[in-house]
CSV table of C-alpha atoms and ligand atoms in Angstrom, one decimal:
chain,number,residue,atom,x,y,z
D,555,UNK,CA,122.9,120.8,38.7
D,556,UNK,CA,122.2,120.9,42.4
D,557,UNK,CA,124.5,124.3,43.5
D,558,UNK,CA,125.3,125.1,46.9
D,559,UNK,CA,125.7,128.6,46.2
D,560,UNK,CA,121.5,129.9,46.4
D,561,UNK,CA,121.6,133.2,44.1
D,562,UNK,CA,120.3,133.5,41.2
D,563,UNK,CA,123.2,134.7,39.6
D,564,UNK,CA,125.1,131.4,40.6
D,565,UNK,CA,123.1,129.2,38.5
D,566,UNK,CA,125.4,130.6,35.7
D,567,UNK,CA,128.5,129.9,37.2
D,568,UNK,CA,131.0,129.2,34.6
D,569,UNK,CA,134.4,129.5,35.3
D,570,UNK,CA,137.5,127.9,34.4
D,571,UNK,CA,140.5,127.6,36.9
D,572,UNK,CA,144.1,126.9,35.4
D,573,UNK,CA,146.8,125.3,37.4
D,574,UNK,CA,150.4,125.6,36.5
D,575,UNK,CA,151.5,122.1,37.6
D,576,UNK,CA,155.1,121.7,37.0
D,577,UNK,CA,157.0,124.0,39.1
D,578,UNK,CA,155.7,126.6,41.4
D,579,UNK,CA,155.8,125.2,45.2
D,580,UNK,CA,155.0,121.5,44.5
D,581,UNK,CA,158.9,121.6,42.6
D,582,UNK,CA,160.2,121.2,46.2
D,583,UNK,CA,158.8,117.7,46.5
D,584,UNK,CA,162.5,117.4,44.9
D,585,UNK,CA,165.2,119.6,46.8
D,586,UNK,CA,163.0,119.5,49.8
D,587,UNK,CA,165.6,119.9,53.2
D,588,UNK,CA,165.5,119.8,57.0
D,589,UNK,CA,168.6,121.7,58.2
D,590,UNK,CA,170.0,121.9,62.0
D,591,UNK,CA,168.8,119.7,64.3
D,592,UNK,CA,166.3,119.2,67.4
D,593,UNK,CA,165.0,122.7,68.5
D,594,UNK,CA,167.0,124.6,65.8
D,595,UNK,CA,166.3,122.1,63.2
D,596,UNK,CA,163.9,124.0,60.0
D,597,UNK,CA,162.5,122.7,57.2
D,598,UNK,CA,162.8,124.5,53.9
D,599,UNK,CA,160.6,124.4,50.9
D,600,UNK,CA,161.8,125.9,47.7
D,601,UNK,CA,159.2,127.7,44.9
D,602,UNK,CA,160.1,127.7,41.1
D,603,UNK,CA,158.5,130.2,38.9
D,604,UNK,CA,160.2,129.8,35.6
D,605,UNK,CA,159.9,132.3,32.6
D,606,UNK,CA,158.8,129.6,30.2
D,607,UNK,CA,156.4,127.9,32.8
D,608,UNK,CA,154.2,130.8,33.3
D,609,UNK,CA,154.2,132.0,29.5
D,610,UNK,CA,153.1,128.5,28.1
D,611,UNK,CA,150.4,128.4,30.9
D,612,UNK,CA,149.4,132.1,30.2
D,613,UNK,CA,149.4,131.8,26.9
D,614,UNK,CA,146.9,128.5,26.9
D,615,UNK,CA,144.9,131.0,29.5
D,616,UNK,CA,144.4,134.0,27.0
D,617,UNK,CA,144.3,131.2,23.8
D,618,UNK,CA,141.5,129.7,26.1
D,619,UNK,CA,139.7,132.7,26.9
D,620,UNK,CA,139.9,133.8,23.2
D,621,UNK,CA,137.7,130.3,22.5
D,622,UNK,CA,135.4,131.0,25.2
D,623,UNK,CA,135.0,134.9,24.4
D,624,UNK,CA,133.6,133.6,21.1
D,625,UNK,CA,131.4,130.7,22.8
D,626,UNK,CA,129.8,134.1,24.3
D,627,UNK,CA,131.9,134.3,27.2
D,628,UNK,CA,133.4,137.3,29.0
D,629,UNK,CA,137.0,137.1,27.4
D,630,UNK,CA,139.1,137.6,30.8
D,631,UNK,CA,141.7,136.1,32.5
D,632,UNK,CA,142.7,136.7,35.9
D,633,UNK,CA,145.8,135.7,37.2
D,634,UNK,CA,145.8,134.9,41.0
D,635,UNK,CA,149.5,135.5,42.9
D,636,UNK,CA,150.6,136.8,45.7
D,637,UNK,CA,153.1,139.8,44.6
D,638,UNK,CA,152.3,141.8,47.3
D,639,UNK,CA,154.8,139.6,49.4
D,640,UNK,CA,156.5,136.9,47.7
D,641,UNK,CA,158.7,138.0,45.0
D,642,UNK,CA,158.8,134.9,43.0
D,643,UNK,CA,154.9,135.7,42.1
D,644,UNK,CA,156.4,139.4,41.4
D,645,UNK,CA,158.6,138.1,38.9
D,646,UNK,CA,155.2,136.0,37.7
D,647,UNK,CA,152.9,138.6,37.3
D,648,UNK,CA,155.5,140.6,35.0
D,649,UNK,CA,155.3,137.7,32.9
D,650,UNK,CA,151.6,138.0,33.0
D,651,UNK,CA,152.0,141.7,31.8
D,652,UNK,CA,154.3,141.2,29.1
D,653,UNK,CA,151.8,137.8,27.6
D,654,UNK,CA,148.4,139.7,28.5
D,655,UNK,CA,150.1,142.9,25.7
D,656,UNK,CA,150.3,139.7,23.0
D,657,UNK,CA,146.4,139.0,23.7
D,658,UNK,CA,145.1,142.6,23.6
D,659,UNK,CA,141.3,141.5,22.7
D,660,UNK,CA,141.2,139.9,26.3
D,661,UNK,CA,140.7,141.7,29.3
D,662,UNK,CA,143.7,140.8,31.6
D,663,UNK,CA,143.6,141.3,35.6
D,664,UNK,CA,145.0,140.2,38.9
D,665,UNK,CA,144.1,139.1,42.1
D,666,UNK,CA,146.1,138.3,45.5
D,667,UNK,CA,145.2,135.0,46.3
D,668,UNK,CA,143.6,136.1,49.7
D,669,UNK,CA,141.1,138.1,48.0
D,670,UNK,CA,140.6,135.6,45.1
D,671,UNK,CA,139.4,132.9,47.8
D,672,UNK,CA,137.0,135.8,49.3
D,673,UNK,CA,135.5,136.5,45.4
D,674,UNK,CA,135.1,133.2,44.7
D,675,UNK,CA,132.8,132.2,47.7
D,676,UNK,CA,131.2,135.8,47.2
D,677,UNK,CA,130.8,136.3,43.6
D,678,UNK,CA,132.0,133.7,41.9
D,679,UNK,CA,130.1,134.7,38.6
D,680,UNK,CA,132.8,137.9,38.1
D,681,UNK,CA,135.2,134.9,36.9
D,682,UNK,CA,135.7,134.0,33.4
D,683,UNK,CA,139.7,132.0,33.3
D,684,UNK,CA,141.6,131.8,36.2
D,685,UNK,CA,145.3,131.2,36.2
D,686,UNK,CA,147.5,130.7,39.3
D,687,UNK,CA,150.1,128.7,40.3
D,688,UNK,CA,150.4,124.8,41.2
D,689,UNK,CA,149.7,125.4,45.6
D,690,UNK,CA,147.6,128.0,44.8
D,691,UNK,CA,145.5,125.9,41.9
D,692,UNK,CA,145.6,122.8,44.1
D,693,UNK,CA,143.9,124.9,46.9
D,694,UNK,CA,141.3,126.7,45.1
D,695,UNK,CA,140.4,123.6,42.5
D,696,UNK,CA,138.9,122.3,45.2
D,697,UNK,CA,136.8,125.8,46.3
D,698,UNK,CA,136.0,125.7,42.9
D,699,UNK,CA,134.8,121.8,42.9
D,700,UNK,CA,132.9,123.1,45.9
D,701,UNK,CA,131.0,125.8,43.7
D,702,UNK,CA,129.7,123.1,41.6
D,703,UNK,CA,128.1,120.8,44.3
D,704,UNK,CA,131.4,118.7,45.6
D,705,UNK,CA,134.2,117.0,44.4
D,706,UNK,CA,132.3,114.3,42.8
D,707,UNK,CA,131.2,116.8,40.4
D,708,UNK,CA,134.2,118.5,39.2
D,709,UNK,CA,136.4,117.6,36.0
D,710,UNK,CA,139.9,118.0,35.5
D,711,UNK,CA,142.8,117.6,33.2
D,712,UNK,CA,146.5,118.4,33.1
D,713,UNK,CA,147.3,119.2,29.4
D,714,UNK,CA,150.7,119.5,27.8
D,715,UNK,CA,151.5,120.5,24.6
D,716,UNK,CA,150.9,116.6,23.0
D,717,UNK,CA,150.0,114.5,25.7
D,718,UNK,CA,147.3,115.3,28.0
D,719,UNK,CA,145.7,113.2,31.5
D,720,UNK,CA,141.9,113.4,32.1
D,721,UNK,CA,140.4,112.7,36.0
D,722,UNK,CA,138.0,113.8,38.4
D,723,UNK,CA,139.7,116.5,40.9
D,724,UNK,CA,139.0,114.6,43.6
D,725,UNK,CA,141.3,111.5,45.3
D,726,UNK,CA,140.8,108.4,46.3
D,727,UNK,CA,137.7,109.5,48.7
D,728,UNK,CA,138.9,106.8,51.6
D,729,UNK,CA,136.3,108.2,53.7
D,730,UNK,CA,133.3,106.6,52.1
D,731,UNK,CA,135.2,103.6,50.3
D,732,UNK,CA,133.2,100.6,49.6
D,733,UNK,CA,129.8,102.1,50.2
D,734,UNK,CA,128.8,103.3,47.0
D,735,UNK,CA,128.5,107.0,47.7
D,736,UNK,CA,130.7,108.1,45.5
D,737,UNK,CA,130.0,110.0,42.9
D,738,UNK,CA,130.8,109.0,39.2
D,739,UNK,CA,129.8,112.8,37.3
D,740,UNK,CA,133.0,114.0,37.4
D,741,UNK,CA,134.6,110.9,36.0
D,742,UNK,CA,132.1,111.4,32.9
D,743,UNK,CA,132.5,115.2,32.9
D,744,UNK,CA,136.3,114.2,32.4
D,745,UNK,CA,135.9,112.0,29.6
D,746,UNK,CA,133.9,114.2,27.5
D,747,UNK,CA,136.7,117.2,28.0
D,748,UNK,CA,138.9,114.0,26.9
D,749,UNK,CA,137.0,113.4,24.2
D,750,UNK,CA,136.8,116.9,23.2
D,751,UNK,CA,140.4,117.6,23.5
D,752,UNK,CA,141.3,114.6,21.6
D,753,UNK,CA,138.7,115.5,18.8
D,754,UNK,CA,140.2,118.7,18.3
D,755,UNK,CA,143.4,117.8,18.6
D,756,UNK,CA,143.1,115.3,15.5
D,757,UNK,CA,140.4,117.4,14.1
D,758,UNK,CA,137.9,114.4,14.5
D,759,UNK,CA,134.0,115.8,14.5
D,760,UNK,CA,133.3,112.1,15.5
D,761,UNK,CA,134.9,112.3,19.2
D,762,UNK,CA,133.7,116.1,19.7
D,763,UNK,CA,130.1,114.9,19.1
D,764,UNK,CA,130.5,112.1,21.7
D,765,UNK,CA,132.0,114.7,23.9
D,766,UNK,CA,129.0,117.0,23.9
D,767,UNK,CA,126.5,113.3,24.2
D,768,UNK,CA,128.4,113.0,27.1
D,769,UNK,CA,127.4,116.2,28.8
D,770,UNK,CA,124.3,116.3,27.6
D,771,UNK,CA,123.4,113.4,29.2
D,772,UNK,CA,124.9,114.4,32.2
D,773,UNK,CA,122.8,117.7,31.9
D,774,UNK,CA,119.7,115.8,31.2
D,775,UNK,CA,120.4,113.2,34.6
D,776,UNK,CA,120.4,116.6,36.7
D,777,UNK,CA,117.8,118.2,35.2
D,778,UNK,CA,115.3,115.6,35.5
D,779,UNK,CA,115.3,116.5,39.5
D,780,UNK,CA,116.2,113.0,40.6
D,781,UNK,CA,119.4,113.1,41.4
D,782,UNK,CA,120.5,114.4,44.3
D,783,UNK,CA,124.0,113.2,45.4
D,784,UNK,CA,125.6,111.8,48.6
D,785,UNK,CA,127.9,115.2,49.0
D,786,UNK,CA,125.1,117.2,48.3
D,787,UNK,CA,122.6,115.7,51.0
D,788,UNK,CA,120.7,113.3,49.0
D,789,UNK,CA,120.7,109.7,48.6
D,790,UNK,CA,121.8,108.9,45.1
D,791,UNK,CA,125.1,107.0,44.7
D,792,UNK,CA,127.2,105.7,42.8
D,793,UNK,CA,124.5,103.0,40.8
D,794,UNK,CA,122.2,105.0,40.8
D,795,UNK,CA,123.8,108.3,39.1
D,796,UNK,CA,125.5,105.7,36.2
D,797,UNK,CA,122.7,104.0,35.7
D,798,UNK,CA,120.5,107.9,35.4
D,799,UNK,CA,123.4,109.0,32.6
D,800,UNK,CA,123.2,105.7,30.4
D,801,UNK,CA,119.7,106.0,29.8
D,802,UNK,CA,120.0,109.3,29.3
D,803,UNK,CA,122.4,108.8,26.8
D,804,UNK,CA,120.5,106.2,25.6
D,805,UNK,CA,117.9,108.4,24.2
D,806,UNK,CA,120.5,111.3,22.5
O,2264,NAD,N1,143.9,113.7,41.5
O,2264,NAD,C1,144.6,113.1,42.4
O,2264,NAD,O1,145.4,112.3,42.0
O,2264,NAD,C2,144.2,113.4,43.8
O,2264,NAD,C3,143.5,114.5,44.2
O,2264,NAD,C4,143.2,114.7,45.5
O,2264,NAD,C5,143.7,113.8,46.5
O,2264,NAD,N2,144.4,112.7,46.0
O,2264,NAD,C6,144.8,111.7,47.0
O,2264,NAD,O2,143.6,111.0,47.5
O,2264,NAD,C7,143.8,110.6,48.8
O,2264,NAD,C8,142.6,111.2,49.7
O,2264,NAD,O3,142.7,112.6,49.7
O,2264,NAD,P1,141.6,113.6,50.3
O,2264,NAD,O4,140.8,112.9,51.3
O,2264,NAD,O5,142.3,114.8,50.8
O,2264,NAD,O6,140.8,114.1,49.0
O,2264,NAD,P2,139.6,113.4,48.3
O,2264,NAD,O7,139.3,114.2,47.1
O,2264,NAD,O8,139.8,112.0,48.1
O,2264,NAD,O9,138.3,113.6,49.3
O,2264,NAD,C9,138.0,114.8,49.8
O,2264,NAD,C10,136.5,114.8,50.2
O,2264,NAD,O10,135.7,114.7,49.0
O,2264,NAD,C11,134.9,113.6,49.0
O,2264,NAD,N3,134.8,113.0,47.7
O,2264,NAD,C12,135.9,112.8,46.8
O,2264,NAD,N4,135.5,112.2,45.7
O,2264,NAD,C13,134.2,112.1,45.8
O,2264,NAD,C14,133.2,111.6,44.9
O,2264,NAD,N5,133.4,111.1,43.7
O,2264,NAD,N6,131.9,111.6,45.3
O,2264,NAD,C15,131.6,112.1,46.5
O,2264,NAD,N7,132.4,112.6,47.4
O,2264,NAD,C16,133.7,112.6,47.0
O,2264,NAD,C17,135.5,112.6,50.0
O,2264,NAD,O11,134.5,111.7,50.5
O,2264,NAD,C18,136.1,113.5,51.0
O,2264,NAD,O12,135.1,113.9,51.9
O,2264,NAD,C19,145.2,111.2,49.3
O,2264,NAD,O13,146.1,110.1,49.1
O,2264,NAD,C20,145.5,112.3,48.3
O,2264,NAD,O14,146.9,112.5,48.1
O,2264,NAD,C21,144.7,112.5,44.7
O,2265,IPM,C1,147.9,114.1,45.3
O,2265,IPM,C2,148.3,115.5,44.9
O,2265,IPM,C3,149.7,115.5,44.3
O,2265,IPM,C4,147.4,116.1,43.9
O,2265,IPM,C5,148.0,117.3,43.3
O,2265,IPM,O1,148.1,118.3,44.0
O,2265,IPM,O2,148.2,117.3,42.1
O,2265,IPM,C6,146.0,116.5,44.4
O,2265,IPM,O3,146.0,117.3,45.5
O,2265,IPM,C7,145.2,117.1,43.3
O,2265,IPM,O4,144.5,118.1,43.5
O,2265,IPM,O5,145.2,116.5,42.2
């Protein structure tokens, strides 16, 4: 893939960022409130960091980082908070503590969010699992989609214990609507982690096997060197980067 990041060592970025996405600061969107009015009117948004929300999303990070740690990965997770000031992300990072003593094989670390925003511009490589909170993941999902050459490159999908959505990070793009500049790689990218998810979910070797044709065309598109995408400076859209994966897939 085309990487805006120029060291060497970034070519083997490989990180994955988890999102809490139930609670934390998007949870206001419900009990949001404006009280007083005119000059001393202020608006109040409420964080929920739950005992059970950060342990199931701990837990999937350290289960996660187990899988990868044997894929050759570096086994870490790093949770990203902000427990220097806010005492709800206090309270999180002791739940942290307490999971991180159930996974001892993994290496378990924080980072204030400031700083994690700083390391993953600078040295993004250090990363193995991330796992933050739903503002916090919104924010740096999209540093991270960055890191990998634009939103139209970066997967995504919210997973639940049974049920699970699969979509590109990125949003309706109304900036370059209707002019074909969009582009599709992360919609494949996030229907071969569907694929895979679902495959291993109903232990199906059939769907895990698509999964990995998926990215290896994908792979194959990029490395061929003609591709270069709209976000990235180049001129290939959204025909164009379809049409490159199909007949690559075509020949797997
Ligand atoms: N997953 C989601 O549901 C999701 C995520 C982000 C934004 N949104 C919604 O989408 C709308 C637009 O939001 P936004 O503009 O902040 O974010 P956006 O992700 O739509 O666009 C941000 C930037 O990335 C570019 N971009 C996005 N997808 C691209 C692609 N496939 N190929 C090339 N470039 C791409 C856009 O052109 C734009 O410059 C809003 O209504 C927002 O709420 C939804
Ligand atoms: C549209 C918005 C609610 C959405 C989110 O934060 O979930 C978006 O920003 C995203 O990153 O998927």
């Amino acid at each position: 893939m085309p990487l805006p990041l120029t060291s060497e060592a970034a070519q083997n970025l490989d990180f994955v960022l988890i999102r809490e996405s139930t609670e934390g600061l998007f949870a206001s969107r419900e009990t949001f409130k404006i009280e007083g009015e005119g000059e001393s009117a202020a608006a109040y948004d409420t964080q929920k960091i739950s005992y059970q929300g950060c342990k199931r999303v701990f837990d999937f990070a350290f289960n996660l980082a187990k899988q990868r740690k044997a894929q050759g990965h570096q086994g870490k997770v790093t949770c990203v908070d902000k427990a220097n000031v806010l005492g709800s992300f206090y309270f999180m990072r002791q739940v942290f503590d307490e999971t991180a003593k159930n996974h001892s094989e993994i290496e378990a670390q924080h980072i204030y969010v400031d700083a994690a925003a700083l390391q993953l511009v600078a040295k993004p490589w250090q990363f193995d699992v991330l796992v933050t909170e739903n503002m916090f993941g919104d924010i740096l999902s999209d540093l991270g989609a960055g890191l990998m050459g634009g939103m139209g490159m970066a997967p995504s999908a919210d997973i639940g214990f049974e049920k699970a959505v699969f979509q590109p990070c990125h949003g309706t793009a109304p900036d370059i609507i209707g002019q074909g500049k969009a582009n599709p790689t992360a919609m494949f990218l996030s229907a071969a982690m569907m694929l895979n998810w679902l495959g291993h979910q109903h232990n199906n070797q059939h769907l895990i096997k698509a999964s990995d044709l998926i990215n290896q065309a994908v792979e194959n598109a990029y490395a061929s060197k003609e591709l270069l995408p709209y976000e990235l400076g180049g001129n290939s859209g959204t025909q164009v980067i379809s049409d490159k994966v199909f007949s690559e897939l075509a020949k797997l």
